[in-house]
CSV table of C-alpha atoms in Angstrom, one decimal:
chain,number,residue,atom,x,y,z
M,30,MET,CA,21.6,-11.3,-17.4
M,31,SER,CA,19.5,-8.4,-16.8
M,32,ALA,CA,19.5,-6.4,-13.6
M,33,MET,CA,16.0,-7.4,-13.0
M,34,THR,CA,15.9,-10.7,-13.4
M,35,ALA,CA,18.6,-11.8,-10.7
M,36,PRO,CA,16.0,-11.2,-7.6
M,37,ALA,CA,13.6,-14.0,-9.5
M,38,LEU,CA,16.7,-16.7,-9.2
M,39,ALA,CA,17.5,-15.6,-5.9
M,40,ALA,CA,14.3,-15.4,-4.5
M,41,THR,CA,14.2,-17.4,-0.8
M,42,ARG,CA,10.9,-19.0,0.8
M,43,SER,CA,10.7,-16.7,3.3
M,44,GLU,CA,10.2,-14.5,0.6
M,45,ARG,CA,7.6,-16.0,-0.8
M,46,ILE,CA,5.9,-16.6,2.1
M,47,GLY,CA,5.7,-13.0,3.0
M,48,TRP,CA,4.4,-12.4,-0.2
M,49,TYR,CA,1.5,-15.2,0.5
M,50,SER,CA,1.2,-13.3,4.0
M,51,TYR,CA,-0.1,-9.9,2.1
M,52,ASP,CA,-2.8,-11.9,0.0
M,53,TRP,CA,-3.7,-13.4,3.5
M,54,ALA,CA,-4.2,-9.7,4.8
M,55,ILE,CA,-6.3,-7.9,2.0
M,56,SER,CA,-8.5,-10.9,1.3
M,57,ALA,CA,-10.4,-10.1,4.8
M,58,PHE,CA,-11.0,-6.6,3.4
M,59,ARG,CA,-12.4,-7.9,0.2
M,60,ALA,CA,-14.5,-10.0,2.0
M,61,THR,CA,-15.6,-8.9,5.0
M,62,VAL,CA,-15.6,-5.4,4.3
M,63,ILE,CA,-16.7,-4.9,0.8
M,64,THR,CA,-18.2,-8.2,-0.2
M,65,VAL,CA,-20.3,-8.9,2.8
M,66,PHE,CA,-21.0,-6.0,5.6
M,67,LEU,CA,-20.1,-2.3,4.0
M,68,GLY,CA,-22.6,-2.1,1.2
M,69,PRO,CA,-25.8,-3.1,3.1
M,70,TYR,CA,-24.5,-1.5,6.3
M,71,LEU,CA,-23.6,1.8,4.5
M,72,THR,CA,-27.0,1.3,2.4
M,73,THR,CA,-29.0,1.1,6.2
M,74,ILE,CA,-26.8,4.5,7.2
M,75,ALA,CA,-28.1,6.1,4.2
M,76,GLU,CA,-31.8,5.0,4.4
M,77,ARG,CA,-31.8,6.7,8.1
M,78,ALA,CA,-30.9,9.9,6.3
M,79,ALA,CA,-32.8,9.6,3.3
M,80,GLY,CA,-35.7,12.2,2.3
M,81,PRO,CA,-39.5,10.8,1.3
M,82,ASP,CA,-38.0,10.4,-2.3
M,83,GLY,CA,-35.6,7.8,-0.9
M,84,LEU,CA,-32.4,9.8,-1.8
M,85,VAL,CA,-29.8,11.4,-0.3
M,86,SER,CA,-27.2,14.3,-1.2
M,87,VAL,CA,-23.8,14.0,-1.8
M,88,LEU,CA,-22.2,17.2,-2.7
M,89,GLY,CA,-25.3,18.3,-3.6
M,90,ILE,CA,-26.0,15.5,-6.2
M,91,PRO,CA,-29.3,13.4,-5.3
M,92,VAL,CA,-28.0,9.7,-5.1
M,93,ALA,CA,-30.5,6.9,-4.4
M,94,THR,CA,-29.5,5.2,-1.4
M,95,GLY,CA,-29.5,1.9,-3.1
M,96,SER,CA,-26.6,3.3,-5.3
M,97,LEU,CA,-24.7,5.2,-2.9
M,98,PHE,CA,-22.1,2.2,-2.1
M,99,THR,CA,-21.7,1.4,-5.9
M,100,TYR,CA,-21.2,5.1,-6.9
M,101,THR,CA,-18.6,5.3,-4.3
M,102,VAL,CA,-16.8,2.5,-5.7
M,103,SER,CA,-16.9,3.8,-9.1
M,104,ALA,CA,-15.9,7.8,-7.8
M,105,SER,CA,-12.8,6.0,-6.1
M,106,VAL,CA,-11.1,5.0,-9.5
M,107,LEU,CA,-11.3,8.2,-11.1
M,108,LEU,CA,-8.9,9.3,-8.3
M,109,THR,CA,-6.8,6.5,-8.8
M,110,VAL,CA,-6.8,6.3,-12.4
M,111,PRO,CA,-3.6,9.0,-12.8
M,112,LEU,CA,-2.6,8.0,-9.3
M,113,LEU,CA,-1.6,4.3,-9.6
M,114,PRO,CA,0.2,4.4,-12.9
M,115,LEU,CA,2.0,7.0,-10.9
M,116,VAL,CA,3.1,4.6,-7.7
M,117,GLY,CA,4.1,2.1,-9.8
M,118,ALA,CA,6.6,4.5,-11.4
M,119,LEU,CA,7.6,5.2,-7.9
M,120,ALA,CA,8.2,1.9,-6.8
M,121,ASP,CA,10.2,0.7,-10.3
M,122,ARG,CA,12.7,3.7,-9.2
M,123,SER,CA,12.7,3.4,-5.5
M,124,SER,CA,14.8,1.3,-3.4
M,125,HIS,CA,12.5,1.6,-0.8
M,126,LYS,CA,9.3,-0.5,-2.4
M,127,LYS,CA,8.9,-2.0,1.4
M,128,ARG,CA,8.2,1.3,2.5
M,129,LEU,CA,5.7,2.3,-0.2
M,130,LEU,CA,4.0,-1.0,0.3
M,131,ALA,CA,3.9,-0.4,4.0
M,132,LEU,CA,2.5,3.3,3.6
M,133,PHE,CA,-0.3,2.6,1.5
M,134,ALA,CA,-1.0,-0.7,3.4
M,135,TYR,CA,-1.5,1.1,6.8
M,136,ILE,CA,-3.3,3.8,5.4
M,137,GLY,CA,-5.7,1.7,3.9
M,138,ALA,CA,-6.1,-0.6,7.1
M,139,GLY,CA,-6.4,2.8,9.4
M,140,SER,CA,-9.2,3.9,7.2
M,141,VAL,CA,-11.2,0.3,7.4
M,142,ILE,CA,-10.9,0.8,11.2
M,143,ALA,CA,-11.8,4.4,11.3
M,144,MET,CA,-15.3,2.8,10.4
M,145,VAL,CA,-16.0,2.1,14.0
M,146,LEU,CA,-17.3,5.8,13.9
M,147,LEU,CA,-20.0,5.0,11.3
M,148,THR,CA,-23.2,5.4,13.5
M,149,GLY,CA,-26.5,7.0,13.2
M,150,GLN,CA,-26.2,9.1,9.9
M,151,ARG,CA,-23.6,9.3,9.1
M,152,TYR,CA,-23.0,8.0,5.1
M,153,LEU,CA,-21.0,10.6,3.7
M,154,LEU,CA,-17.7,9.6,6.7
M,155,GLY,CA,-18.6,6.2,5.4
M,156,ALA,CA,-18.1,7.1,1.5
M,157,ALA,CA,-15.5,9.2,2.3
M,158,LEU,CA,-13.2,6.3,4.2
M,159,LEU,CA,-14.5,3.8,1.4
M,160,LEU,CA,-12.9,5.9,-0.9
M,161,ILE,CA,-9.6,6.3,1.0
M,162,ALA,CA,-9.3,2.5,1.6
M,163,ASN,CA,-10.2,1.9,-1.8
M,164,ILE,CA,-7.5,4.4,-3.2
M,165,ALA,CA,-4.8,3.0,-0.9
M,166,TYR,CA,-6.0,-0.7,-1.5
M,167,GLY,CA,-5.3,-0.2,-5.0
M,168,ALA,CA,-1.9,1.5,-4.3
M,169,ALA,CA,-0.5,-1.1,-2.3
M,170,LYS,CA,-1.5,-3.7,-4.6
M,171,VAL,CA,0.4,-2.2,-7.5
M,172,VAL,CA,3.6,-2.6,-5.4
M,173,PHE,CA,2.5,-5.8,-3.8
M,174,ASN,CA,1.9,-7.5,-7.3
M,175,SER,CA,5.1,-5.7,-8.7
M,176,TYR,CA,7.2,-8.2,-6.9
M,177,LEU,CA,5.6,-11.7,-8.7
M,178,PRO,CA,8.6,-11.4,-11.5
M,179,GLN,CA,11.4,-11.2,-9.0
M,180,LEU,CA,9.6,-14.1,-6.8
M,181,ALA,CA,9.0,-16.5,-9.9
M,182,GLY,CA,10.4,-17.6,-13.5
M,183,PRO,CA,8.2,-17.7,-16.1
M,184,ASP,CA,7.6,-21.7,-15.6
M,185,ASP,CA,6.4,-21.0,-12.0
M,186,ARG,CA,4.6,-17.8,-12.1
M,187,ASP,CA,1.0,-19.4,-12.5
M,188,ARG,CA,1.5,-21.7,-9.8
M,189,VAL,CA,3.1,-19.2,-7.3
M,190,SER,CA,0.3,-16.7,-8.3
M,191,SER,CA,-2.6,-19.1,-7.7
M,192,PHE,CA,-1.2,-20.4,-4.8
M,193,SER,CA,-1.1,-17.0,-3.4
M,194,TRP,CA,-4.8,-16.2,-4.0
M,195,ALA,CA,-5.9,-19.6,-2.7
M,196,ILE,CA,-3.9,-18.8,0.7
M,197,GLY,CA,-5.8,-15.3,0.6
M,198,TYR,CA,-9.3,-16.9,0.4
M,199,ILE,CA,-8.5,-19.1,3.3
M,200,GLY,CA,-7.4,-16.1,5.0
M,201,GLY,CA,-10.8,-14.2,4.0
M,202,GLY,CA,-12.6,-17.3,5.2
M,203,ILE,CA,-11.4,-17.6,8.7
M,204,LEU,CA,-12.0,-14.0,9.5
M,205,LEU,CA,-15.3,-14.3,7.7
M,206,VAL,CA,-16.0,-17.3,10.3
M,207,ILE,CA,-15.6,-15.5,13.1
M,208,ASN,CA,-17.7,-12.9,12.1
M,209,LEU,CA,-20.2,-15.1,11.1
M,210,GLY,CA,-20.2,-16.9,14.4
M,211,ALA,CA,-20.8,-13.4,16.0
M,212,LEU,CA,-23.7,-12.5,14.2
M,213,LEU,CA,-25.3,-15.6,14.9
M,214,SER,CA,-24.6,-15.7,18.6
M,215,LEU,CA,-26.5,-12.5,19.0
M,216,ASP,CA,-29.9,-11.0,18.6
M,217,ASP,CA,-30.9,-9.4,15.6
M,218,ARG,CA,-31.1,-5.9,17.1
M,219,TYR,CA,-27.4,-6.2,17.6
M,220,SER,CA,-26.7,-7.2,14.0
M,221,GLY,CA,-25.8,-3.3,13.0
M,222,THR,CA,-23.3,-3.4,15.9
M,223,VAL,CA,-21.7,-6.6,14.9
M,224,ALA,CA,-21.5,-5.5,11.0
M,225,ARG,CA,-19.6,-2.7,12.3
M,226,TRP,CA,-17.0,-4.0,14.6
M,227,SER,CA,-16.8,-6.7,11.7
M,228,ILE,CA,-15.8,-4.5,8.9
M,229,VAL,CA,-12.9,-3.0,11.6
M,230,SER,CA,-12.0,-6.2,12.5
M,231,ALA,CA,-11.2,-6.5,8.7
M,232,GLY,CA,-8.8,-3.3,9.1
M,233,VAL,CA,-6.8,-5.0,12.2
M,234,TRP,CA,-6.4,-8.1,10.0
M,235,TRP,CA,-5.1,-6.0,7.2
M,236,ALA,CA,-2.5,-4.2,9.4
M,237,VAL,CA,-1.4,-7.2,11.5
M,238,PHE,CA,-0.4,-9.6,8.5
M,239,ALA,CA,0.5,-6.7,6.2
M,240,THR,CA,3.4,-6.3,9.0
M,241,VAL,CA,4.1,-9.8,8.7
M,242,ALA,CA,4.6,-9.4,4.7
M,243,ILE,CA,6.4,-6.5,5.0
M,244,ALA,CA,8.9,-7.8,7.7
M,245,LYS,CA,10.0,-10.9,5.2
M,246,LEU,CA,10.0,-9.2,1.8
M,247,ARG,CA,13.0,-7.7,0.8
M,248,ASP,CA,13.8,-4.1,-0.9
M,249,LEU,CA,15.1,-4.8,-4.6
M,250,PRO,CA,17.5,-2.6,-6.4
M,251,ALA,CA,15.7,0.4,-8.2
M,252,VAL,CA,15.9,-0.3,-11.9
M,253,ALA,CA,19.2,0.1,-13.6
M,254,GLY,CA,19.9,3.6,-15.4
M,255,ALA,CA,16.7,4.9,-13.7
M,256,ASP,CA,16.6,8.9,-14.2
M,257,ARG,CA,16.6,10.1,-10.7
M,258,ARG,CA,17.3,14.2,-10.5
M,259,GLY,CA,16.6,14.2,-6.8
M,260,ASN,CA,12.6,14.7,-6.4
M,261,PRO,CA,11.2,11.2,-6.3
M,262,LEU,CA,7.5,12.4,-7.1
M,263,ALA,CA,9.2,14.5,-10.1
M,264,ASP,CA,11.4,11.5,-11.3
M,265,GLY,CA,7.9,9.3,-11.0
M,266,PHE,CA,5.9,11.6,-13.3
M,267,ARG,CA,8.7,11.9,-15.9
M,268,GLN,CA,8.9,8.0,-15.8
M,269,LEU,CA,5.3,7.5,-16.1
M,270,GLY,CA,4.9,9.5,-19.0
M,271,HIS,CA,8.0,7.7,-20.6
M,272,THR,CA,6.2,4.3,-19.8
M,273,LEU,CA,3.1,5.5,-21.4
M,274,ARG,CA,5.1,6.6,-24.7
M,275,ASN,CA,7.1,3.2,-24.6
M,276,ALA,CA,3.6,1.2,-24.1
M,277,ARG,CA,2.7,1.8,-27.9
M,278,ALA,CA,5.7,-0.5,-28.5
M,279,TYR,CA,4.1,-3.4,-26.8
M,280,PRO,CA,0.3,-3.3,-28.9
M,281,LEU,CA,-0.2,-6.9,-28.0
M,282,THR,CA,0.2,-6.7,-24.0
M,283,LEU,CA,-1.5,-3.2,-24.1
M,284,PHE,CA,-4.6,-5.2,-25.9
M,285,PHE,CA,-4.4,-8.0,-23.2
M,286,LEU,CA,-4.5,-5.1,-20.9
M,287,ALA,CA,-7.6,-4.0,-22.2
M,288,ALA,CA,-9.3,-7.4,-22.3
M,289,TYR,CA,-8.7,-8.1,-18.9
M,290,LEU,CA,-9.8,-4.3,-17.7
M,291,ILE,CA,-13.1,-5.4,-19.3
M,292,TYR,CA,-13.6,-8.9,-18.0
M,293,ASN,CA,-12.1,-8.1,-14.5
M,294,ASP,CA,-14.5,-5.0,-13.9
M,295,GLY,CA,-17.4,-7.8,-14.5
M,296,ILE,CA,-15.9,-9.8,-11.8
M,297,GLN,CA,-15.5,-7.2,-9.4
M,298,THR,CA,-18.6,-5.8,-9.9
M,299,VAL,CA,-20.3,-9.2,-9.1
M,300,ILE,CA,-18.3,-9.6,-5.8
M,301,THR,CA,-19.0,-5.9,-4.7
M,302,VAL,CA,-22.8,-6.3,-5.5
M,303,ALA,CA,-23.2,-9.8,-4.7
M,304,THR,CA,-24.6,-8.8,-0.9
M,305,ILE,CA,-26.9,-6.1,-2.2
M,306,TYR,CA,-28.5,-8.4,-4.4
M,307,ALA,CA,-29.0,-10.9,-2.1
M,308,ASP,CA,-30.6,-8.3,0.6
M,309,GLN,CA,-32.4,-6.1,-1.5
M,310,GLN,CA,-33.4,-8.2,-4.2
M,311,LEU,CA,-33.7,-11.5,-3.2
M,312,HIS,CA,-34.4,-10.6,0.3
M,313,LEU,CA,-32.3,-13.0,2.1
M,314,ASP,CA,-31.2,-12.6,5.9
M,315,GLN,CA,-27.6,-11.6,6.4
M,316,SER,CA,-26.2,-14.6,8.1
M,317,ILE,CA,-27.0,-16.4,4.5
M,318,GLN,CA,-25.6,-13.8,2.9
M,319,ILE,CA,-22.2,-14.3,5.1
M,320,ALA,CA,-22.8,-18.0,5.1
M,321,THR,CA,-22.6,-18.2,1.1
M,322,ILE,CA,-19.6,-15.6,0.8
M,323,LEU,CA,-18.0,-18.1,3.6
M,324,LEU,CA,-18.9,-21.0,1.3
M,325,VAL,CA,-17.3,-19.1,-1.7
M,326,GLN,CA,-14.1,-18.5,0.2
M,327,PHE,CA,-13.2,-21.9,0.5
M,328,VAL,CA,-14.9,-23.1,-2.7
M,329,ALA,CA,-12.3,-20.4,-4.1
M,330,PHE,CA,-9.6,-21.8,-2.6
M,331,GLY,CA,-9.8,-25.4,-3.9
M,332,GLY,CA,-10.8,-23.5,-7.2
M,333,ALA,CA,-7.9,-21.3,-7.2
M,334,TRP,CA,-5.6,-24.4,-6.7
M,335,MET,CA,-7.2,-26.4,-9.3
M,336,LEU,CA,-7.0,-24.0,-12.1
M,337,GLY,CA,-3.5,-23.4,-11.5
M,338,ARG,CA,-2.9,-27.0,-11.9
M,339,ILE,CA,-4.9,-26.9,-15.2
M,340,ALA,CA,-3.1,-23.9,-16.6
M,341,GLU,CA,0.0,-26.2,-16.1
M,342,ARG,CA,-1.2,-28.8,-18.3
M,343,TYR,CA,-3.4,-26.7,-20.8
M,344,GLY,CA,-1.8,-22.8,-20.2
M,345,ALA,CA,-3.1,-19.9,-18.5
M,346,TRP,CA,-4.9,-18.5,-21.8
M,347,ARG,CA,-6.7,-21.0,-22.3
M,348,THR,CA,-7.9,-21.8,-18.6
M,349,ILE,CA,-8.9,-18.0,-18.3
M,350,ALA,CA,-11.2,-18.4,-21.5
M,351,ALA,CA,-12.8,-21.7,-20.0
M,352,SER,CA,-13.5,-19.7,-16.5
M,353,LEU,CA,-14.9,-16.6,-18.3
M,354,VAL,CA,-17.4,-18.8,-20.0
M,355,VAL,CA,-18.4,-20.2,-16.7
M,356,TRP,CA,-18.9,-16.4,-15.5
M,357,CYS,CA,-21.1,-15.7,-18.2
M,358,VAL,CA,-23.6,-19.0,-17.0
M,359,ALA,CA,-23.4,-18.1,-13.8
M,360,VAL,CA,-24.6,-13.9,-14.2
M,361,GLY,CA,-27.3,-15.8,-16.4
M,362,LEU,CA,-28.2,-17.8,-13.5
M,363,ALA,CA,-28.4,-15.1,-11.3
M,364,TYR,CA,-31.1,-12.8,-13.1
M,365,PRO,CA,-34.2,-15.6,-13.0
M,366,LEU,CA,-33.1,-16.8,-9.4
M,367,PRO,CA,-36.2,-17.2,-7.0
M,368,GLU,CA,-36.4,-14.9,-3.5
M,369,ARG,CA,-36.1,-16.4,-0.7
M,370,GLN,CA,-34.4,-19.2,-1.9
M,371,PRO,CA,-30.8,-19.6,-0.1
M,372,VAL,CA,-30.2,-23.3,-1.3
M,373,LEU,CA,-30.3,-22.0,-4.9
M,374,PHE,CA,-28.1,-18.9,-3.9
M,375,MET,CA,-25.7,-21.0,-2.3
M,376,LEU,CA,-25.2,-22.9,-5.1
M,377,LEU,CA,-24.7,-20.3,-7.2
M,378,GLY,CA,-22.0,-19.0,-5.2
M,379,ALA,CA,-20.4,-22.5,-5.1
M,380,LEU,CA,-20.4,-21.8,-8.7
M,381,ILE,CA,-18.8,-18.7,-9.0
M,382,GLY,CA,-16.2,-19.8,-6.3
M,383,ILE,CA,-14.6,-22.6,-8.6
M,384,VAL,CA,-13.6,-20.0,-11.2
M,385,LEU,CA,-13.1,-16.8,-8.7
M,386,GLY,CA,-9.9,-16.9,-8.2
M,387,GLY,CA,-8.3,-18.6,-11.0
M,388,SER,CA,-9.9,-16.6,-13.1
M,389,GLN,CA,-7.7,-13.2,-11.4
M,390,ALA,CA,-4.7,-15.4,-10.7
M,391,LEU,CA,-3.9,-16.6,-13.7
M,392,SER,CA,-4.7,-13.0,-15.4
M,393,ARG,CA,-2.0,-11.8,-13.0
M,394,SER,CA,0.8,-14.1,-13.6
M,395,LEU,CA,0.1,-14.1,-17.5
M,396,PHE,CA,0.3,-10.2,-17.7
M,397,SER,CA,3.5,-10.3,-16.0
M,398,GLN,CA,4.8,-12.5,-18.7
M,399,MET,CA,4.0,-9.3,-21.5
M,400,ILE,CA,5.7,-6.9,-19.5
M,401,PRO,CA,9.0,-5.5,-20.4
M,402,ARG,CA,11.6,-6.3,-17.7
M,403,GLY,CA,12.4,-3.4,-15.2
M,404,SER,CA,9.0,-1.6,-15.7
M,405,GLU,CA,7.0,-4.2,-13.4
M,406,ALA,CA,5.3,-1.7,-10.9
M,407,GLU,CA,4.4,0.9,-13.9
M,408,TYR,CA,2.7,-1.7,-15.7
M,409,PHE,CA,0.9,-3.0,-12.8
M,410,GLY,CA,-0.4,0.6,-12.2
M,411,LEU,CA,-1.8,0.2,-15.6
M,412,TYR,CA,-3.4,-3.2,-14.6
M,413,GLU,CA,-4.3,-2.3,-11.2
M,414,ILE,CA,-7.1,0.3,-12.5
M,415,SER,CA,-9.6,-2.4,-12.9
M,416,SER,CA,-8.3,-4.9,-10.3
M,417,ASP,CA,-9.9,-5.5,-6.7
M,418,GLY,CA,-12.2,-2.6,-5.1
M,419,THR,CA,-11.2,-0.1,-8.2
M,420,SER,CA,-13.5,-1.3,-11.1
M,421,TRP,CA,-15.8,1.7,-12.1
M,422,LEU,CA,-17.7,0.8,-15.2
M,423,GLY,CA,-19.4,-2.1,-13.9
M,424,PRO,CA,-20.8,-0.6,-10.4
M,425,LEU,CA,-21.8,2.3,-12.6
M,426,LEU,CA,-23.7,0.6,-14.6
M,427,PHE,CA,-25.1,-1.5,-11.8
M,428,GLY,CA,-26.2,1.9,-9.9
M,429,LEU,CA,-27.5,3.5,-13.2
M,430,ALA,CA,-29.6,-0.1,-14.4
M,431,PHE,CA,-31.3,0.2,-10.6
M,432,GLN,CA,-31.7,3.9,-10.4
M,433,LEU,CA,-33.5,3.8,-14.0
M,434,THR,CA,-35.6,0.5,-13.7
M,435,GLY,CA,-35.9,0.3,-10.0
M,436,THR,CA,-34.9,-3.5,-10.3
M,437,TYR,CA,-31.9,-5.0,-9.2
M,438,ARG,CA,-32.3,-8.2,-11.9
M,439,ILE,CA,-32.0,-5.9,-14.6
M,440,ALA,CA,-29.0,-4.5,-12.7
M,441,ILE,CA,-27.2,-7.8,-12.4
M,442,ALA,CA,-27.9,-8.9,-15.8
M,443,SER,CA,-26.2,-5.6,-16.9
M,444,THR,CA,-22.7,-7.5,-16.4
M,445,LEU,CA,-23.1,-10.1,-18.4
M,446,VAL,CA,-21.8,-7.5,-21.4
M,447,PHE,CA,-18.3,-7.2,-19.3
M,448,PHE,CA,-17.8,-11.2,-19.4
M,449,VAL,CA,-19.0,-11.4,-23.1
M,450,ALA,CA,-16.6,-8.6,-24.3
M,451,GLY,CA,-13.8,-9.5,-22.6
M,452,LEU,CA,-13.8,-13.1,-23.4
M,453,VAL,CA,-14.1,-12.3,-27.3
M,454,MET,CA,-10.8,-10.0,-26.8
M,455,LEU,CA,-9.1,-12.5,-25.1
M,456,LEU,CA,-9.6,-15.0,-27.9
M,457,LEU,CA,-7.7,-12.8,-30.2
M,458,VAL,CA,-4.5,-12.0,-28.5
M,459,PRO,CA,-1.7,-14.0,-29.7
M,460,VAL,CA,-0.1,-14.7,-26.5
M,461,ARG,CA,3.2,-16.3,-27.2
M,462,ARG,CA,4.0,-13.5,-29.6
M,463,ALA,CA,2.7,-10.9,-26.9
M,464,ILE,CA,5.2,-12.7,-24.4
M,465,GLU,CA,7.9,-12.7,-27.2
M,466,ALA,CA,7.8,-9.0,-28.2
M,467,ALA,CA,8.0,-7.5,-24.8
M,468,GLY,CA,11.5,-9.6,-24.4
M,469,ASN,CA,10.3,-12.0,-22.2
M,470,THR,CA,11.0,-16.4,-22.7
M,471,PRO,CA,7.4,-17.8,-22.9
M,472,PRO,CA,6.6,-20.6,-20.2
M,473,LYS,CA,6.7,-23.9,-22.1
M,474,VAL,CA,3.0,-24.3,-22.0
M,475,LEU,CA,1.0,-21.4,-23.0
């Protein structure tokens, strides 16, 4: 038996609870900060500092205030592209995986808490903190995801991954309920203050429940036979080069990864820009936006659980493909959505919620089946390049489309290309062959 398979068989209930706790912790960041509050709040701060042409300067580059948030998200991935695979290499070579998870989790949470300083015209501070938080979020997620193969065997992995994602939506939803109550109970003139403290609350939430996760997870042994020469960073670079060279031996895994990077970029873009679209194009009140995201959170809990059950019967590959068809329909409906129609916006949010969690959770578990043993964190470092908060091409295209056309309708419609292209590529993946080529046993149902 491989040294890396034993932990999966010996995983305890406490460890799985710890792993679920981290999804609970970070979903508040995604829902409260990225999806709801920070986009409109940072845009408002930038508008205060903008000149008559509606532009602000970022390192001497003129940027439309409505594009600042999405450009910042795109910039974060340019910094994480070389970092995340390196983090994965370090995690696989280290016997202190928990410390790496704690380091990046607390850096990310601390950056979010520091957003309490975002007042006046401090749009550059907001962009800088968002960069740090997104980079730390992605790095921690690499380490977190790499635990999955050690916590669940091939036939349990879809269920464990989907349940964890579903639990995360409940955690994010609870904090949103609190923030929504605060927003509705105060006068409109205090809405900016509520937004700022809601952002801070997500950082505190992230830090507290990350601590619970870290306490329950255990350090796993480093990869057997790892080449360690004393300097962990140098070892990480050497192993990263080794992984990238060896990855060519698994072309089917890389092809699935390419499909995922494309369709997940679309998913993350829609999540990221939803409140901007609702605020700037549909002219919906912030309370409606938060109520819709809250609806999505709780629908997504049921959706992730439901898609996990569907995958048990029909397989993760087919279930993901079906979810992408629904995503195409949802984006198509978003383009002609009339202004100031909150019910229609909420119905569209509910449709997205059905497939939101499941499509991501099943992608995570399916990819974990295609990874050679002993390299989980390294491959998840590549995977995380286009995961939560680090997608870049979609936000960049969205920002460019708005800056060139002046309408968010064209910008939101531009994301459709990611779902169509990703679906076509996914359908071309021979999943069973990909899993067997990585040296793993396929689950009974694919």
